[in-house]
PDB file of C-alpha atoms in Angstrom:
ATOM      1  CA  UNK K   1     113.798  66.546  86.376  1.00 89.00           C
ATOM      2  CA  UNK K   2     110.704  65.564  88.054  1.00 94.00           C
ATOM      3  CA  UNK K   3     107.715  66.552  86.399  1.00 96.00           C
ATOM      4  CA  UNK K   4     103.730  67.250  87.789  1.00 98.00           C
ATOM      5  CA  UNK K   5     100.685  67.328  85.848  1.00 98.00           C
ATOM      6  CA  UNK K   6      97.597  68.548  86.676  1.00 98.00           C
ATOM      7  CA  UNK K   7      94.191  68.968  84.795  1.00 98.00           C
ATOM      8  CA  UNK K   8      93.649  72.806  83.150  1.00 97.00           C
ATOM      9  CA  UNK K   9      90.423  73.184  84.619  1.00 97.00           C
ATOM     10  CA  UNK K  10      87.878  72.165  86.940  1.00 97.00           C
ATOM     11  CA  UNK K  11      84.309  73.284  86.878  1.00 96.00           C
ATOM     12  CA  UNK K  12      82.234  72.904  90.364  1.00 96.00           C
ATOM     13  CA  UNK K  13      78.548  74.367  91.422  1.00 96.00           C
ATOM     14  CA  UNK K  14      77.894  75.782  94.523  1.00 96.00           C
ATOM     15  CA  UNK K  15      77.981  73.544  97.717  1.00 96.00           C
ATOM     16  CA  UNK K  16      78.835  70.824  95.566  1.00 97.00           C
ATOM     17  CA  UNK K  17      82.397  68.558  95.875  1.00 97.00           C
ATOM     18  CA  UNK K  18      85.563  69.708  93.691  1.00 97.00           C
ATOM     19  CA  UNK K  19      88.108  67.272  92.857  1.00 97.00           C
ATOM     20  CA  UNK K  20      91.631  68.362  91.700  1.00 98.00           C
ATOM     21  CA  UNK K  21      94.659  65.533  91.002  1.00 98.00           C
ATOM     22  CA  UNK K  22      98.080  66.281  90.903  1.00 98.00           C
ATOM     23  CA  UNK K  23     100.034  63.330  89.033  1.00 98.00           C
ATOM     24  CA  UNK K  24     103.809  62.097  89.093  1.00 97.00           C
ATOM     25  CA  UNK K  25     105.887  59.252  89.324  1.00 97.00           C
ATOM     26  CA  UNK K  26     105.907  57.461  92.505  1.00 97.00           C
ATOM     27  CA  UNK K  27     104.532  60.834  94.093  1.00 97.00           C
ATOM     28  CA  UNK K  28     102.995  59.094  96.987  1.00 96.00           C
ATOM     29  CA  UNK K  29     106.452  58.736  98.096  1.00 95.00           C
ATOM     30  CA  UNK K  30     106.434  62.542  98.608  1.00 95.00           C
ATOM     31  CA  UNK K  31     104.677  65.015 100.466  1.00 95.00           C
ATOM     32  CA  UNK K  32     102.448  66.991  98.308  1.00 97.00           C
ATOM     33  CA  UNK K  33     101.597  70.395  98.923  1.00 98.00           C
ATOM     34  CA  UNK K  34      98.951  72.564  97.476  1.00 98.00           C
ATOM     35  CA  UNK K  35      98.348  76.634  96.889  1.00 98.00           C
ATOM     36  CA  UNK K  36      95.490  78.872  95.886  1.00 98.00           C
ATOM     37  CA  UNK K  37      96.329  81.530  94.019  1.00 98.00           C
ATOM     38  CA  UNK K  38      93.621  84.482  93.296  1.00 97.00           C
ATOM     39  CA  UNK K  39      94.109  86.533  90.079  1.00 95.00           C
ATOM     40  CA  UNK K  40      96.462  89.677  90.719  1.00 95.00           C
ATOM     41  CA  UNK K  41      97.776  88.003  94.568  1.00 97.00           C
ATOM     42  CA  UNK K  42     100.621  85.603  95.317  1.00 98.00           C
ATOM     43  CA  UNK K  43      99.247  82.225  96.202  1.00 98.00           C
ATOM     44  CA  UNK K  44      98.458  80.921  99.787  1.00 98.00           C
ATOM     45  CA  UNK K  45      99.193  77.474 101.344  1.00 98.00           C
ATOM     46  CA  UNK K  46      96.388  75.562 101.709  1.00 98.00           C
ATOM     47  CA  UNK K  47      97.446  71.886 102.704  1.00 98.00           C
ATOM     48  CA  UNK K  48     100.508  70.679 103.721  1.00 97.00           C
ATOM     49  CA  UNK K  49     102.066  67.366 104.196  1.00 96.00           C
ATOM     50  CA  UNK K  50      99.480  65.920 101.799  1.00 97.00           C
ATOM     51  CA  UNK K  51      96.467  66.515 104.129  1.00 97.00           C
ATOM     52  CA  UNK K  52      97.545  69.213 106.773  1.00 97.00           C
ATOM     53  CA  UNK K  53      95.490  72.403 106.465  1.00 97.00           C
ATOM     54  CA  UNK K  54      97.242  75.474 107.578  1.00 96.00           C
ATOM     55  CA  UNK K  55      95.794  77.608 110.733  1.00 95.00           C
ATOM     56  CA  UNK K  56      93.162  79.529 108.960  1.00 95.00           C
ATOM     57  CA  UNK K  57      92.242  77.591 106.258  1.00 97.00           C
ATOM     58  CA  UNK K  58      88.661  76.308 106.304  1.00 97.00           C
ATOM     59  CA  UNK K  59      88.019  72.483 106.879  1.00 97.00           C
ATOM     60  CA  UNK K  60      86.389  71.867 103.828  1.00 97.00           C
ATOM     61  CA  UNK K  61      89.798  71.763 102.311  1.00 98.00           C
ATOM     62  CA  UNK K  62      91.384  68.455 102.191  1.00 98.00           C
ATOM     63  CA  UNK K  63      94.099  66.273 100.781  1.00 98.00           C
ATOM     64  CA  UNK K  64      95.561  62.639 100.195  1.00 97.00           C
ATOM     65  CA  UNK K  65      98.301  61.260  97.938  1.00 98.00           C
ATOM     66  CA  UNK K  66      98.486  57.746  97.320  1.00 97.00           C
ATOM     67  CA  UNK K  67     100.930  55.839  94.455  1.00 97.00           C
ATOM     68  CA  UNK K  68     101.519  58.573  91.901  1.00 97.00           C
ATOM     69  CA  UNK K  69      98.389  60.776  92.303  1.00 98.00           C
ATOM     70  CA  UNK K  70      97.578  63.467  94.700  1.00 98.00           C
ATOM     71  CA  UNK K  71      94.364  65.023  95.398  1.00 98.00           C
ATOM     72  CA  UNK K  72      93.056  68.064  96.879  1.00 98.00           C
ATOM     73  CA  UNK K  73      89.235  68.073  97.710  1.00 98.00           C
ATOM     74  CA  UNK K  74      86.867  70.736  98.643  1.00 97.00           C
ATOM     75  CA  UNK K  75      83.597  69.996  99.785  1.00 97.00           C
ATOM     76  CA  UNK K  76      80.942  72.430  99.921  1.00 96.00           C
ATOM     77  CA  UNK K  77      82.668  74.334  97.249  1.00 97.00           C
ATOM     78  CA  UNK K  78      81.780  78.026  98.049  1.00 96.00           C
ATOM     79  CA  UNK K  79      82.480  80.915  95.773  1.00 96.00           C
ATOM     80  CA  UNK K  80      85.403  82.418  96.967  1.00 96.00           C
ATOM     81  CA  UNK K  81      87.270  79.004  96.197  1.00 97.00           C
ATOM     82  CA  UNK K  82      87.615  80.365  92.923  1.00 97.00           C
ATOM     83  CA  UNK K  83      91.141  80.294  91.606  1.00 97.00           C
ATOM     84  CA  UNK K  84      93.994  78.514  90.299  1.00 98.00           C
ATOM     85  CA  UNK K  85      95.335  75.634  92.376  1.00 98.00           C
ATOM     86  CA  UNK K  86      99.224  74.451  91.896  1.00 98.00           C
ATOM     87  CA  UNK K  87     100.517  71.401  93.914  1.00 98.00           C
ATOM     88  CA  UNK K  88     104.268  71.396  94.749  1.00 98.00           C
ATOM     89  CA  UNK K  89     106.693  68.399  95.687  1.00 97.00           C
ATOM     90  CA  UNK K  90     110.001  68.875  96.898  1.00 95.00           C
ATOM     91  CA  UNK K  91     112.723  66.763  94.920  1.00 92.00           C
ATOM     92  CA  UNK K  92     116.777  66.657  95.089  1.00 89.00           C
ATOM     93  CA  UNK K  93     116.809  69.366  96.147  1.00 88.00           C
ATOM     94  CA  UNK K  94     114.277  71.817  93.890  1.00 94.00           C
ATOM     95  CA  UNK K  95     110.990  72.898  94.874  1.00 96.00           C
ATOM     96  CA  UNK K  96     108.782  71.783  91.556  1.00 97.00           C
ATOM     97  CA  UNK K  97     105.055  73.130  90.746  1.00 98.00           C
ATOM     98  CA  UNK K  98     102.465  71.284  88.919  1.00 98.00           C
ATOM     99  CA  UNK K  99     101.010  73.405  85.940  1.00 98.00           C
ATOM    100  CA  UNK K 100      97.963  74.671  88.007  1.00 98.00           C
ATOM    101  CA  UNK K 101      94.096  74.008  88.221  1.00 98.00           C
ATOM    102  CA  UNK K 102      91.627  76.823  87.351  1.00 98.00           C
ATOM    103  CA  UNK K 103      88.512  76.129  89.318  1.00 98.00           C
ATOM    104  CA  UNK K 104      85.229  77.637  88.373  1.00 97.00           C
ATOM    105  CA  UNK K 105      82.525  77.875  90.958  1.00 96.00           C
ATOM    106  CA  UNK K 106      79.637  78.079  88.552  1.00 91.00           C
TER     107      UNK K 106
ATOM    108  CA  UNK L   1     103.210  89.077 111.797  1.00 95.00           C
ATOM    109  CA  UNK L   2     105.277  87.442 109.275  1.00 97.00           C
ATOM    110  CA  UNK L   3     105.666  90.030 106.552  1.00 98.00           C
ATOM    111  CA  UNK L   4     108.044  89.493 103.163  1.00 98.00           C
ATOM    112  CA  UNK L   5     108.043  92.618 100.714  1.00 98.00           C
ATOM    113  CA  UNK L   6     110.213  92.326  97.552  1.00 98.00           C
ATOM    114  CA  UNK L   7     111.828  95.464  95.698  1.00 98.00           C
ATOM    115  CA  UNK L   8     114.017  96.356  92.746  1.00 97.00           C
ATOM    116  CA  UNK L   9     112.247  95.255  89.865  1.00 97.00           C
ATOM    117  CA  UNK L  10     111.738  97.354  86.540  1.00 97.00           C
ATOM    118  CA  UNK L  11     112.452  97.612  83.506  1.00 98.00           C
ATOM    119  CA  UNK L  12     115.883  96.235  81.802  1.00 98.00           C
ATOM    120  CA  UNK L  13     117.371  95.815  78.397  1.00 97.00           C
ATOM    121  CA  UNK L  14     118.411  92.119  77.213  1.00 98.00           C
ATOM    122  CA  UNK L  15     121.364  91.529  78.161  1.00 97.00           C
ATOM    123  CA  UNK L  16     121.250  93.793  81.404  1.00 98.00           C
ATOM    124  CA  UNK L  17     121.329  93.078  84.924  1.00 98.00           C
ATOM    125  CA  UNK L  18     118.658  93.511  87.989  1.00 98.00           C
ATOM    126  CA  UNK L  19     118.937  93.400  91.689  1.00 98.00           C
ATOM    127  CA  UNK L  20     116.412  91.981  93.499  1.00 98.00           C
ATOM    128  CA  UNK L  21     115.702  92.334  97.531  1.00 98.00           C
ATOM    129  CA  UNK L  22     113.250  90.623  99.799  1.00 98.00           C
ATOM    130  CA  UNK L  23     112.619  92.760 103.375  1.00 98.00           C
ATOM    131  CA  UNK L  24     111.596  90.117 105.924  1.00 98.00           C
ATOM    132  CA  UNK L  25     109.921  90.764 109.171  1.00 97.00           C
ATOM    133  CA  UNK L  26     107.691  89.182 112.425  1.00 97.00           C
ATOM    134  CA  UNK L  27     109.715  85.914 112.341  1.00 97.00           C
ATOM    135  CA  UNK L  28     113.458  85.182 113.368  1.00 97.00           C
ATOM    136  CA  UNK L  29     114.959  85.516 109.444  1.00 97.00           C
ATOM    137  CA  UNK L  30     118.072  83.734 110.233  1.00 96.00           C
ATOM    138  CA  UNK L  31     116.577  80.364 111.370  1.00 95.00           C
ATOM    139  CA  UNK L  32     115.125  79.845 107.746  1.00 96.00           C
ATOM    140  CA  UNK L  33     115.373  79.132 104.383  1.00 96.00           C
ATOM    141  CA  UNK L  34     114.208  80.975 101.860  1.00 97.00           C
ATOM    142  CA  UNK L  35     113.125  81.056  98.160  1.00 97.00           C
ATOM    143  CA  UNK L  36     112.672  82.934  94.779  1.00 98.00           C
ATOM    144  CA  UNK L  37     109.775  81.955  92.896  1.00 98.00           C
ATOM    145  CA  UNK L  38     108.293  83.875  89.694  1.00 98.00           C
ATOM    146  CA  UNK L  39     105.694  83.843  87.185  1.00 98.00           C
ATOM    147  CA  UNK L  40     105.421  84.990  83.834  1.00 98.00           C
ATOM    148  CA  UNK L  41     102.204  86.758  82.664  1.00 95.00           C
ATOM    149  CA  UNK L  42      99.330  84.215  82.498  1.00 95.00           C
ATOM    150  CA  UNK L  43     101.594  81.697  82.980  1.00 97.00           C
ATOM    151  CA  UNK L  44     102.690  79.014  85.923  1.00 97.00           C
ATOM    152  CA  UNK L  45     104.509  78.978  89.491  1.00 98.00           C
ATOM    153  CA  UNK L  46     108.257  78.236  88.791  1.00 98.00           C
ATOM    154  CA  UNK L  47     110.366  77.811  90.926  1.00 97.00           C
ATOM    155  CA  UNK L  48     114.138  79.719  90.838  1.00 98.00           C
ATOM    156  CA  UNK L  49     116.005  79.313  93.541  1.00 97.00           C
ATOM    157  CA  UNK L  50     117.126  78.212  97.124  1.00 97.00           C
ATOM    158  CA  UNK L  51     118.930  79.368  99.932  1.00 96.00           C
ATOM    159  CA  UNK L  52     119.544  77.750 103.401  1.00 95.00           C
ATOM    160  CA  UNK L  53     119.834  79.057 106.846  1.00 93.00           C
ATOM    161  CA  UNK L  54     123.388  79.729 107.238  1.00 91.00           C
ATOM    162  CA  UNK L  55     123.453  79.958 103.386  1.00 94.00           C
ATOM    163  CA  UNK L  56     124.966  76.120 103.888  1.00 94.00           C
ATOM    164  CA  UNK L  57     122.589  75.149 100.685  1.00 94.00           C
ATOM    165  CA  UNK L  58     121.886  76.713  97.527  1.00 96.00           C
ATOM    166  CA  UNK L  59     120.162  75.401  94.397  1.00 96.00           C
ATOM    167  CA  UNK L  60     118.840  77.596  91.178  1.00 97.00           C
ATOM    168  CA  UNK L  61     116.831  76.253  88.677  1.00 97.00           C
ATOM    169  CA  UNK L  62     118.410  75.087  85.090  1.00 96.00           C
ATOM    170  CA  UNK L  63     116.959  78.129  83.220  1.00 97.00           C
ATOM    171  CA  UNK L  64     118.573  80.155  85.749  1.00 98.00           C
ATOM    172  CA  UNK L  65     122.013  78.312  86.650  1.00 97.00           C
ATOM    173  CA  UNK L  66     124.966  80.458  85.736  1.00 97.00           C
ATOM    174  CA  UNK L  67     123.284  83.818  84.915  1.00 98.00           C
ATOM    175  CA  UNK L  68     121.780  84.295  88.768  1.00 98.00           C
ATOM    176  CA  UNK L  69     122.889  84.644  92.255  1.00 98.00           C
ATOM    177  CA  UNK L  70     120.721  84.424  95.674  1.00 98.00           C
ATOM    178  CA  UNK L  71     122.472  85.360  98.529  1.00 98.00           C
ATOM    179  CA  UNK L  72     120.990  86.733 102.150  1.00 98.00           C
ATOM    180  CA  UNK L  73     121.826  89.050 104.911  1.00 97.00           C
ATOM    181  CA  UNK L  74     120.729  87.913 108.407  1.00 97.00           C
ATOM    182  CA  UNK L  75     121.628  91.244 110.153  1.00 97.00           C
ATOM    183  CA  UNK L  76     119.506  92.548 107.793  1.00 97.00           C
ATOM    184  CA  UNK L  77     116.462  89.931 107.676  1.00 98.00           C
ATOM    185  CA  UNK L  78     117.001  90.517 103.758  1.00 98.00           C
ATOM    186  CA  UNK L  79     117.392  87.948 101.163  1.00 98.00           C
ATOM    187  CA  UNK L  80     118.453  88.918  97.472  1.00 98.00           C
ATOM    188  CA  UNK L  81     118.497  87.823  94.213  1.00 98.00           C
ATOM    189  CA  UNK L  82     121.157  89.400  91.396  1.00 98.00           C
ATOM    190  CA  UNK L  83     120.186  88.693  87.809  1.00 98.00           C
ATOM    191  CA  UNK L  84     122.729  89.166  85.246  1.00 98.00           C
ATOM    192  CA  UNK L  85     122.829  88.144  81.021  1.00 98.00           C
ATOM    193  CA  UNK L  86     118.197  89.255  81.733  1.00 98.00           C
ATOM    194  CA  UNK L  87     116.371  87.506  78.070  1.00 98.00           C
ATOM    195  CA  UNK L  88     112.846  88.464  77.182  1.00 97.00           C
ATOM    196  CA  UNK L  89     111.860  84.904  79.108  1.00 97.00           C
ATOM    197  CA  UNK L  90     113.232  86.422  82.632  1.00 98.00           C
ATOM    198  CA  UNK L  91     110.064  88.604  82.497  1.00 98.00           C
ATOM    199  CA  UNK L  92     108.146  87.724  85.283  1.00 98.00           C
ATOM    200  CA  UNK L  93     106.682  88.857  88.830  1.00 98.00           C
ATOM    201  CA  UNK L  94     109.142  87.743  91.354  1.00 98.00           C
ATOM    202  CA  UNK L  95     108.345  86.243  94.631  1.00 98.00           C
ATOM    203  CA  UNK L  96     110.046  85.664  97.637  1.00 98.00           C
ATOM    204  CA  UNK L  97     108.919  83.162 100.026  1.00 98.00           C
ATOM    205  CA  UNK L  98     109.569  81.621 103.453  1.00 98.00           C
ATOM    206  CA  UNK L  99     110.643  77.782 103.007  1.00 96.00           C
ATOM    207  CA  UNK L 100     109.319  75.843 105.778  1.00 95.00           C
ATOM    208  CA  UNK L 101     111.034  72.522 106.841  1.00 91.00           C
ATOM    209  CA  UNK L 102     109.516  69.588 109.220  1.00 88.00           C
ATOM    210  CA  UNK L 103     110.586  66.873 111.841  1.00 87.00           C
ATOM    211  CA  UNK L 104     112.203  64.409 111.429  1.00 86.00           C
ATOM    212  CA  UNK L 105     114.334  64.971 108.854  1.00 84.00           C
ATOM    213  CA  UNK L 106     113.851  68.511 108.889  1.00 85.00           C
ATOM    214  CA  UNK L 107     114.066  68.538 104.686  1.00 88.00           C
ATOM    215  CA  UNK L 108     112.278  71.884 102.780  1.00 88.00           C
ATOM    216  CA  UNK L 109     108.551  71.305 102.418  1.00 92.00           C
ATOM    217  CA  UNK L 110     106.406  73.475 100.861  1.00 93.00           C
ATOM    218  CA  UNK L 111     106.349  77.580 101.357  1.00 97.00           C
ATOM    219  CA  UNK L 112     104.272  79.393 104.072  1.00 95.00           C
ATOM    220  CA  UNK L 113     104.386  82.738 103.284  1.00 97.00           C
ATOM    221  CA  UNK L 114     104.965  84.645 100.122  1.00 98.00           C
ATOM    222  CA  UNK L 115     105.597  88.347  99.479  1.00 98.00           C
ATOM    223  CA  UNK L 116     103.384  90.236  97.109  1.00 98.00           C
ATOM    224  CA  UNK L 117     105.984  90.114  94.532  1.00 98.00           C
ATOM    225  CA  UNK L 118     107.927  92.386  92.606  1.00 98.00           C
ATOM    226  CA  UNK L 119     107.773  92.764  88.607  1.00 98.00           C
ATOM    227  CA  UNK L 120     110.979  92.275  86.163  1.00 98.00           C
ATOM    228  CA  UNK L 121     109.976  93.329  82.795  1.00 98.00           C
ATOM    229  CA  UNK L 122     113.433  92.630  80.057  1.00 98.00           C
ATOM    230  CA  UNK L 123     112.638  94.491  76.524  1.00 96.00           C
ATOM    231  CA  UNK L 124     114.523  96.533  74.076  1.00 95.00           C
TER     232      UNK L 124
END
């Protein structure tokens, strides 16, 4: 099975630039897709295709994935950013989620 | 508006079984696949199973394989999910969600929307 790791936590301030990674094997081969999830709500899409942002979802979220590491930015981190962040490949056929990213605006 | 709402969770013995439904509406059901995803309390996104348009594809997850059956009814913009031999680790909120599938090889993606979810709780 195809496995996805990701960091347990990210800390950010205000305005400032939060970095998430999303690792696996050869993953740059894949597209890489990433989800907020708010505590007590099912998570929302929030890139696509590596670095497609949904309709509706602010441009200060972005994305690449390059070699076996995936990584979802947001710059100008703004409180409501808060939450836990799971990146999800597609492989043979089963959808597979990374472990998830709690970011902290502090 | 695209709109998924889940039903049929509860409470169920070990050992029991649980029938799960998904209600879709706002988008043309039959044209696409669709997927069960839970989570335990405090825990991760996993993923459970898969179902095609056309129900031409299906794929469950190991811990699942054997024990659970996803099946949909386009006349009915419904998609279900029957759980059968429930342990303690099938507790979980329950998700449905739309699978969304690009050009040019039109392969599943990633999921675009997800229902609110509906809770499975297995205990004696």
């Amino acid at each position: 099975s195809y496995d996805l790791t990701q960091p347990p936590s990210v800390s950010v301030s205000p305005g400032q630039t939060a970095s998430i990674t999303c690792s696996g094997d050869k993953l740059g081969n894949k597209y890489t897709s990433w989800y907020r999830q708010k505590p007590g709500q099912s998570p929302v899409l929030v890139i696509y295709r590596d670095s497609e942002r949904p309709s509706g979802i602010p441009e200060r979220f972005s994305g690449s994935n390059s070699g076996n590491t995936a990584t979802l930015t947001i710059t100008g981190t703004q409180n409501m950013d808060e939450g836990v962040y799971y990146c999800q490949v597609w492989d043979t056929g089963t959808f597979v989620f990374g472990p998830g990213t709690e970011v902290t605006v502090l | 508006e695209v709109r998924l709402v889940e039903s049929g969770g509860g409470l169920v013995k070990p050992g029991g079984s649980l029938r799960l439904s998904c209600a879709a509406s706002g988008f043309s059901f039959n044209t696409f696949s669709m997927n069960w995803v839970r989570q335990a309390p405090g825990r991760g996104l996993e993923w459970v199973s898969f179902i095609s348009d056309a129900s031409t594809h299906i794929n469950y997850a190991d811990s699942v394989k054997g024990r659970f059956t996803i099946s949909r009814d386009d006349a009915k913009s419904s998609l279900f999910l029957h759980m059968n031999s429930l342990r303690a680790e099938d507790s979980a909120m329950y998700y449905c969600a739309r699978v969304i599938t690009r050009p040019p090889l039109f392969l599943p993606e990633d999921l675009d929307y997800w229902g609110p979810g509906t809770l499975v709780t297995v205990s004696a």
